[in-house]
Tab-separated table of C-alpha atoms in Angstrom:
chain	number	residue	atom	x	y	z
S	1	MET	CA	74.771	-159.118	-38.991
S	2	GLU	CA	71.604	-157.120	-39.146
S	3	GLU	CA	69.866	-157.534	-42.490
S	4	THR	CA	69.504	-154.307	-44.377
S	5	ARG	CA	66.190	-153.846	-46.151
S	6	ILE	CA	66.051	-151.447	-49.047
S	7	ALA	CA	62.594	-150.240	-49.957
S	8	ASP	CA	61.875	-150.287	-53.652
S	9	PRO	CA	60.179	-146.964	-54.468
S	10	HIS	CA	58.479	-148.567	-57.501
S	11	ARG	CA	57.193	-151.609	-55.683
S	12	GLY	CA	53.516	-152.182	-56.401
S	13	CYS	CA	53.634	-150.149	-59.579
S	14	ASP	CA	54.249	-153.023	-61.960
S	15	PRO	CA	52.527	-152.561	-65.324
S	16	ALA	CA	49.113	-154.200	-65.294
S	17	GLY	CA	47.166	-152.257	-67.926
S	18	PRO	CA	45.832	-148.703	-67.782
S	19	GLN	CA	43.463	-147.712	-65.009
S	20	ILE	CA	40.941	-145.346	-66.548
S	21	LEU	CA	38.933	-143.159	-64.229
S	22	GLN	CA	35.546	-142.084	-65.474
S	23	LEU	CA	32.779	-139.872	-64.227
S	24	ARG	CA	29.431	-141.169	-65.393
S	25	PRO	CA	26.303	-139.029	-65.150
S	26	ASP	CA	23.416	-140.491	-63.188
S	27	ARG	CA	21.053	-140.028	-66.125
S	28	ARG	CA	21.055	-140.141	-69.880
S	29	LEU	CA	19.855	-136.821	-71.174
S	30	GLY	CA	18.086	-136.304	-74.451
S	31	HIS	CA	19.813	-134.171	-77.074
S	32	GLU	CA	17.314	-131.384	-76.431
S	33	TRP	CA	19.022	-130.879	-73.062
S	34	ASP	CA	22.614	-130.641	-74.278
S	35	ASP	CA	22.792	-127.069	-72.958
S	36	TRP	CA	21.592	-127.915	-69.435
S	37	ASP	CA	24.095	-126.701	-66.831
S	38	GLY	CA	23.016	-129.111	-64.094
S	39	GLN	CA	21.283	-126.444	-62.032
S	40	PRO	CA	17.686	-126.899	-60.764
S	41	ILE	CA	14.996	-125.893	-63.247
S	42	PRO	CA	13.003	-122.833	-62.037
S	43	GLY	CA	9.633	-123.751	-60.620
S	44	ASP	CA	10.503	-127.471	-60.811
S	45	GLY	CA	10.097	-127.194	-64.566
S	46	ILE	CA	6.348	-126.544	-64.343
S	47	PHE	CA	5.340	-123.609	-66.529
S	48	HIS	CA	2.028	-121.852	-67.092
S	49	GLU	CA	2.858	-119.352	-69.803
S	50	PRO	CA	0.084	-117.344	-71.507
S	51	PRO	CA	-0.529	-117.728	-75.244
S	52	THR	CA	0.331	-114.055	-75.677
S	53	LEU	CA	3.990	-114.947	-75.132
S	54	PHE	CA	3.936	-117.172	-78.201
S	55	PHE	CA	2.276	-114.520	-80.346
S	56	GLY	CA	4.749	-111.898	-79.161
S	57	LEU	CA	7.767	-114.084	-79.903
S	58	ILE	CA	6.536	-115.106	-83.344
S	59	GLY	CA	5.704	-111.470	-84.110
S	60	ALA	CA	9.209	-110.432	-83.053
S	61	TRP	CA	10.765	-113.131	-85.234
S	62	PHE	CA	8.810	-112.033	-88.306
S	63	ALA	CA	9.548	-108.353	-87.635
S	64	ALA	CA	13.268	-109.149	-87.489
S	65	VAL	CA	13.086	-111.086	-90.759
S	66	ALA	CA	11.139	-108.280	-92.393
S	67	VAL	CA	13.658	-105.657	-91.263
S	68	VAL	CA	16.607	-107.699	-92.542
S	69	ALA	CA	14.854	-108.389	-95.843
S	70	GLY	CA	13.876	-104.738	-96.201
S	71	ALA	CA	17.424	-103.550	-95.475
S	72	ALA	CA	18.870	-106.024	-97.988
S	73	LEU	CA	16.353	-104.915	-100.619
S	74	TRP	CA	17.075	-101.244	-99.965
S	75	LEU	CA	20.826	-101.771	-100.327
S	76	ALA	CA	20.523	-103.943	-103.417
S	77	GLY	CA	17.755	-101.834	-104.988
S	78	PRO	CA	19.952	-99.738	-107.323
S	79	ARG	CA	21.685	-102.793	-108.787
S	80	LEU	CA	18.421	-104.688	-109.125
S	81	GLY	CA	16.954	-101.692	-110.909
S	82	GLY	CA	19.858	-101.791	-113.325
S	83	LEU	CA	18.898	-105.351	-114.270
S	84	TRP	CA	15.234	-104.493	-114.714
S	85	ALA	CA	13.723	-101.178	-113.700
S	86	PRO	CA	10.430	-102.501	-112.193
S	87	LEU	CA	12.200	-105.254	-110.192
S	88	PRO	CA	12.779	-103.315	-106.920
S	89	ALA	CA	9.155	-102.132	-106.806
S	90	ALA	CA	7.938	-105.673	-107.490
S	91	LEU	CA	10.067	-107.074	-104.665
S	92	TRP	CA	8.845	-104.374	-102.277
S	93	ALA	CA	5.278	-105.327	-103.191
S	94	VAL	CA	6.020	-109.006	-102.512
S	95	LEU	CA	7.540	-108.143	-99.138
S	96	ALA	CA	4.531	-105.983	-98.212
S	97	GLY	CA	2.144	-108.727	-99.326
S	98	CYS	CA	3.931	-111.319	-97.184
S	99	ALA	CA	3.721	-108.971	-94.204
S	100	VAL	CA	-0.021	-108.487	-94.700
S	101	LEU	CA	-0.636	-112.217	-95.049
S	102	PHE	CA	1.405	-113.014	-91.951
S	103	VAL	CA	-0.350	-110.399	-89.824
S	104	ALA	CA	-3.724	-111.665	-91.051
S	105	TRP	CA	-2.765	-115.266	-90.270
S	106	LEU	CA	-1.556	-114.343	-86.807
S	107	GLY	CA	-4.727	-112.361	-86.137
S	108	LEU	CA	-7.016	-115.203	-87.240
S	109	LEU	CA	-4.982	-117.621	-85.155
S	110	ALA	CA	-5.462	-115.444	-82.079
S	111	LEU	CA	-9.164	-115.077	-82.812
S	112	SER	CA	-9.528	-118.838	-83.246
S	113	LEU	CA	-7.833	-119.337	-79.910
S	114	GLY	CA	-10.200	-116.939	-78.186
S	115	LEU	CA	-13.263	-118.554	-79.765
S	116	HIS	CA	-11.983	-122.133	-79.290
S	117	ARG	CA	-12.956	-122.622	-82.902
S	118	ASN	CA	-10.625	-122.865	-85.881
S	119	LEU	CA	-11.253	-120.183	-88.492
S	120	LEU	CA	-8.464	-121.455	-90.721
S	121	PRO	CA	-8.008	-124.803	-92.510
S	122	PRO	CA	-5.935	-127.501	-90.769
S	123	VAL	CA	-2.957	-127.008	-93.084
S	124	LEU	CA	-2.629	-123.413	-91.818
S	125	VAL	CA	-3.018	-124.385	-88.164
S	126	GLU	CA	-2.429	-127.643	-86.278
S	127	ARG	CA	-1.704	-129.903	-89.270
S	128	GLY	CA	0.775	-127.693	-91.064
S	129	LEU	CA	1.998	-124.162	-90.519
S	130	LEU	CA	1.645	-123.877	-86.734
S	131	PRO	CA	3.843	-126.906	-85.838
S	132	LYS	CA	6.469	-125.708	-88.299
S	133	ILE	CA	6.849	-122.267	-86.737
S	134	MET	CA	6.677	-123.362	-83.087
S	135	PRO	CA	10.470	-123.886	-82.885
S	136	LEU	CA	10.905	-120.294	-84.074
S	137	ALA	CA	9.294	-119.086	-80.858
S	138	GLU	CA	12.034	-120.869	-78.913
S	139	ARG	CA	14.723	-119.240	-81.042
S	140	SER	CA	13.350	-115.729	-80.834
S	141	GLY	CA	12.909	-116.154	-77.078
S	142	ARG	CA	16.684	-116.217	-76.714
S	143	TRP	CA	16.841	-112.616	-77.907
S	144	PHE	CA	14.864	-111.593	-74.827
S	145	GLY	CA	16.377	-114.035	-72.327
S	146	ILE	CA	13.269	-116.250	-72.379
S	147	SER	CA	14.032	-119.938	-71.924
S	148	ARG	CA	13.097	-122.575	-74.479
S	149	ASP	CA	10.859	-124.142	-71.858
S	150	ARG	CA	8.762	-121.020	-71.316
S	151	ALA	CA	8.496	-120.308	-75.033
S	152	GLY	CA	7.659	-123.936	-75.766
S	153	ASN	CA	5.036	-124.059	-73.035
S	154	SER	CA	3.250	-121.049	-74.497
S	155	ALA	CA	3.423	-122.493	-78.017
S	156	LEU	CA	2.053	-125.827	-76.836
S	157	ARG	CA	-0.810	-124.099	-75.043
S	158	VAL	CA	-1.850	-122.551	-78.351
S	159	PHE	CA	-1.339	-125.793	-80.270
S	160	ASN	CA	-3.254	-127.975	-77.782
S	161	THR	CA	-6.219	-125.612	-77.670
S	162	LEU	CA	-6.579	-125.427	-81.446
S	163	THR	CA	-5.973	-129.144	-81.924
S	164	ALA	CA	-8.616	-130.052	-79.334
S	165	ALA	CA	-11.072	-127.633	-80.946
S	166	ARG	CA	-10.936	-129.554	-84.224
S	167	ALA	CA	-9.981	-133.033	-83.033
S	168	ARG	CA	-12.290	-135.769	-84.240
S	169	LYS	CA	-14.272	-137.061	-81.283
S	170	GLY	CA	-15.335	-140.598	-80.577
S	171	LEU	CA	-12.245	-142.557	-81.568
S	172	ARG	CA	-12.113	-146.170	-80.445
S	173	PRO	CA	-9.602	-146.794	-77.646
S	174	ASP	CA	-7.438	-148.933	-79.945
S	175	GLU	CA	-7.219	-146.016	-82.402
S	176	LEU	CA	-5.504	-143.829	-79.811
S	177	LEU	CA	-1.937	-144.177	-78.535
S	178	ILE	CA	-0.444	-142.837	-75.283
S	179	LEU	CA	3.279	-142.077	-75.441
S	180	LEU	CA	5.231	-141.779	-72.188
S	181	PRO	CA	8.877	-140.996	-71.460
S	182	ARG	CA	10.835	-143.556	-69.460
S	183	CYS	CA	11.973	-140.858	-67.007
S	184	LEU	CA	8.593	-140.605	-65.220
S	185	ASP	CA	8.627	-141.209	-61.482
S	186	LYS	CA	6.841	-144.289	-60.128
S	187	ALA	CA	3.677	-142.461	-59.099
S	188	SER	CA	3.215	-140.763	-62.476
S	189	MET	CA	4.040	-143.917	-64.390
S	190	GLN	CA	1.574	-145.960	-62.364
S	191	GLY	CA	-1.085	-143.282	-62.751
S	192	ALA	CA	-0.646	-143.224	-66.521
S	193	MET	CA	-0.824	-147.014	-66.663
S	194	ASP	CA	-4.041	-146.901	-64.640
S	195	LEU	CA	-5.517	-144.471	-67.187
S	196	SER	CA	-4.462	-146.770	-70.002
S	197	SER	CA	-6.212	-149.673	-68.277
S	198	ARG	CA	-9.316	-147.669	-67.393
S	199	TYR	CA	-9.929	-146.392	-70.926
S	200	GLY	CA	-8.433	-149.327	-72.820
S	201	VAL	CA	-5.933	-147.157	-74.702
S	202	PRO	CA	-2.594	-148.688	-75.754
S	203	LEU	CA	0.425	-147.210	-74.010
S	204	PHE	CA	4.063	-147.122	-75.080
S	205	VAL	CA	7.052	-146.014	-73.007
S	206	ALA	CA	9.695	-144.558	-75.318
S	207	SER	CA	13.298	-144.137	-74.274
S	208	ARG	CA	13.921	-141.886	-77.275
S	209	GLY	CA	11.878	-139.829	-79.652
S	210	ARG	CA	13.004	-142.040	-82.515
S	211	TYR	CA	11.425	-145.074	-80.867
S	212	ALA	CA	8.188	-143.159	-80.354
S	213	ARG	CA	8.091	-142.344	-84.065
S	214	GLU	CA	8.784	-145.981	-84.944
S	215	MET	CA	5.919	-147.124	-82.721
S	216	ILE	CA	3.574	-144.628	-84.362
S	217	ALA	CA	4.569	-145.996	-87.775
S	218	ARG	CA	3.989	-149.570	-86.586
S	219	VAL	CA	0.699	-149.115	-84.706
S	220	ARG	CA	-0.705	-146.451	-87.071
S	221	PRO	CA	-3.012	-144.774	-84.523
S	222	ARG	CA	-5.489	-142.156	-85.601
S	223	ALA	CA	-4.400	-139.810	-82.797
S	224	VAL	CA	-1.671	-139.567	-80.164
S	225	VAL	CA	-1.502	-138.226	-76.629
S	226	ALA	CA	2.149	-137.619	-75.760
S	227	VAL	CA	3.731	-136.841	-72.393
S	228	ALA	CA	7.125	-135.114	-72.516
S	229	CYS	CA	8.978	-131.955	-71.608
S	230	GLU	CA	8.308	-128.819	-73.630
S	231	ARG	CA	11.446	-129.234	-75.710
S	232	ASP	CA	10.670	-132.787	-76.780
S	233	LEU	CA	7.008	-132.000	-77.387
S	234	VAL	CA	7.775	-129.052	-79.664
S	235	SER	CA	10.190	-131.244	-81.611
S	236	GLY	CA	7.751	-134.165	-81.747
S	237	VAL	CA	4.803	-132.011	-82.804
S	238	HIS	CA	6.971	-130.504	-85.532
S	239	ASP	CA	7.689	-133.986	-86.918
S	240	VAL	CA	4.355	-135.774	-86.423
S	241	ALA	CA	1.444	-133.315	-86.367
S	242	SER	CA	1.184	-133.088	-90.153
S	243	ARG	CA	0.287	-136.804	-90.270
S	244	LEU	CA	-2.124	-137.224	-87.357
S	245	PRO	CA	-3.693	-135.247	-84.479
S	246	VAL	CA	-1.495	-134.851	-81.397
S	247	LEU	CA	-2.126	-133.484	-77.918
S	248	GLY	CA	0.768	-132.942	-75.535
S	249	THR	CA	0.985	-133.089	-71.744
S	250	THR	CA	4.040	-131.365	-70.291
S	251	LEU	CA	6.238	-132.641	-67.471
S	252	GLY	CA	7.409	-131.357	-64.128
S	253	LEU	CA	11.179	-131.547	-63.563
S	254	PRO	CA	11.736	-131.452	-59.787
S	255	GLU	CA	15.131	-133.193	-60.115
S	256	GLY	CA	16.045	-131.702	-63.473
S	257	PRO	CA	15.455	-133.228	-66.901
S	258	CYS	CA	15.216	-136.938	-67.614
S	259	LYS	CA	15.005	-138.180	-64.022
S	260	ASN	CA	11.965	-138.751	-61.797
S	261	THR	CA	9.825	-136.373	-63.809
S	262	THR	CA	6.156	-135.853	-63.005
S	263	ALA	CA	3.086	-135.698	-65.234
S	264	ASN	CA	-0.177	-133.866	-64.752
S	265	LEU	CA	-2.450	-136.903	-64.827
S	266	GLU	CA	-5.605	-134.795	-64.823
S	267	THR	CA	-4.531	-133.073	-68.035
S	268	LEU	CA	-3.551	-136.418	-69.536
S	269	GLU	CA	-6.960	-137.875	-68.729
S	270	GLU	CA	-8.745	-134.843	-70.184
S	271	GLN	CA	-6.854	-135.251	-73.435
S	272	ILE	CA	-7.648	-138.976	-73.601
S	273	ARG	CA	-11.330	-138.285	-72.996
S	274	SER	CA	-11.293	-135.519	-75.605
S	275	PHE	CA	-10.198	-137.910	-78.349
S	276	LEU	CA	-12.530	-140.669	-77.146
S	277	GLY	CA	-15.469	-138.270	-77.134
S	278	ILE	CA	-16.241	-138.754	-73.449
S	279	ASP	CA	-17.912	-135.684	-71.979
S	280	GLY	CA	-18.786	-134.905	-68.426
S	281	ARG	CA	-16.934	-134.568	-65.195
S	282	ILE	CA	-13.877	-136.690	-64.467
S	283	GLU	CA	-14.567	-138.910	-61.489
């Protein structure tokens, strides 16, 4: 008799634990790039924005704040006057005074930039107020469809120029620290290491901004030259510049953020030489 074989439809499906399918990205992005959509960055992420963009964005931000504050004061004026008759006029005077001071500060900042000479004390420029308002340029840029990278590049151009104009020259190599991101491509990483060897400046490759800050606290340099994308540099300058001088070199992003990025080694070398007080042509 011919043997009848009955196929078991569940054969091979015996329970053996869950099989979890995962899609892992090929890179670990920093939190500053949470909004990246995976598309190529325009111009390979290399920006050359004029300082006027920064001044325009900061001016727009302050104008918006002034309009909102003025509207709120106008609406609340009658009630405030009921509490104390001179109060609305006093608040209008305070608002006008703030506007005058801000316009004067912005004008002196622009003049300092043009002269390559700081006309304001450090606390009102590179060691205080300027790093604090740089993120505001990124925020106001969104109102006009301007990317954080373009706004940040313009802000960093202003910050670097004014920092270099007042930076103390002639530091010893061991008093300076070079900070690099781990996402640099091989050529840029090797070039930066060669600069570190040539000038005798310590170099640290940070996988995260937190580690860079920890290294700064441990080494206690008198100045820092940092290489990062515009977003990370604006954030880092905001956190560190009040404690020590910082110059930033931006990245190129030919494959998007955080993977095989490129650094302008000529700019990096110029910034190293600026802090070390080495003049003359780069050979």
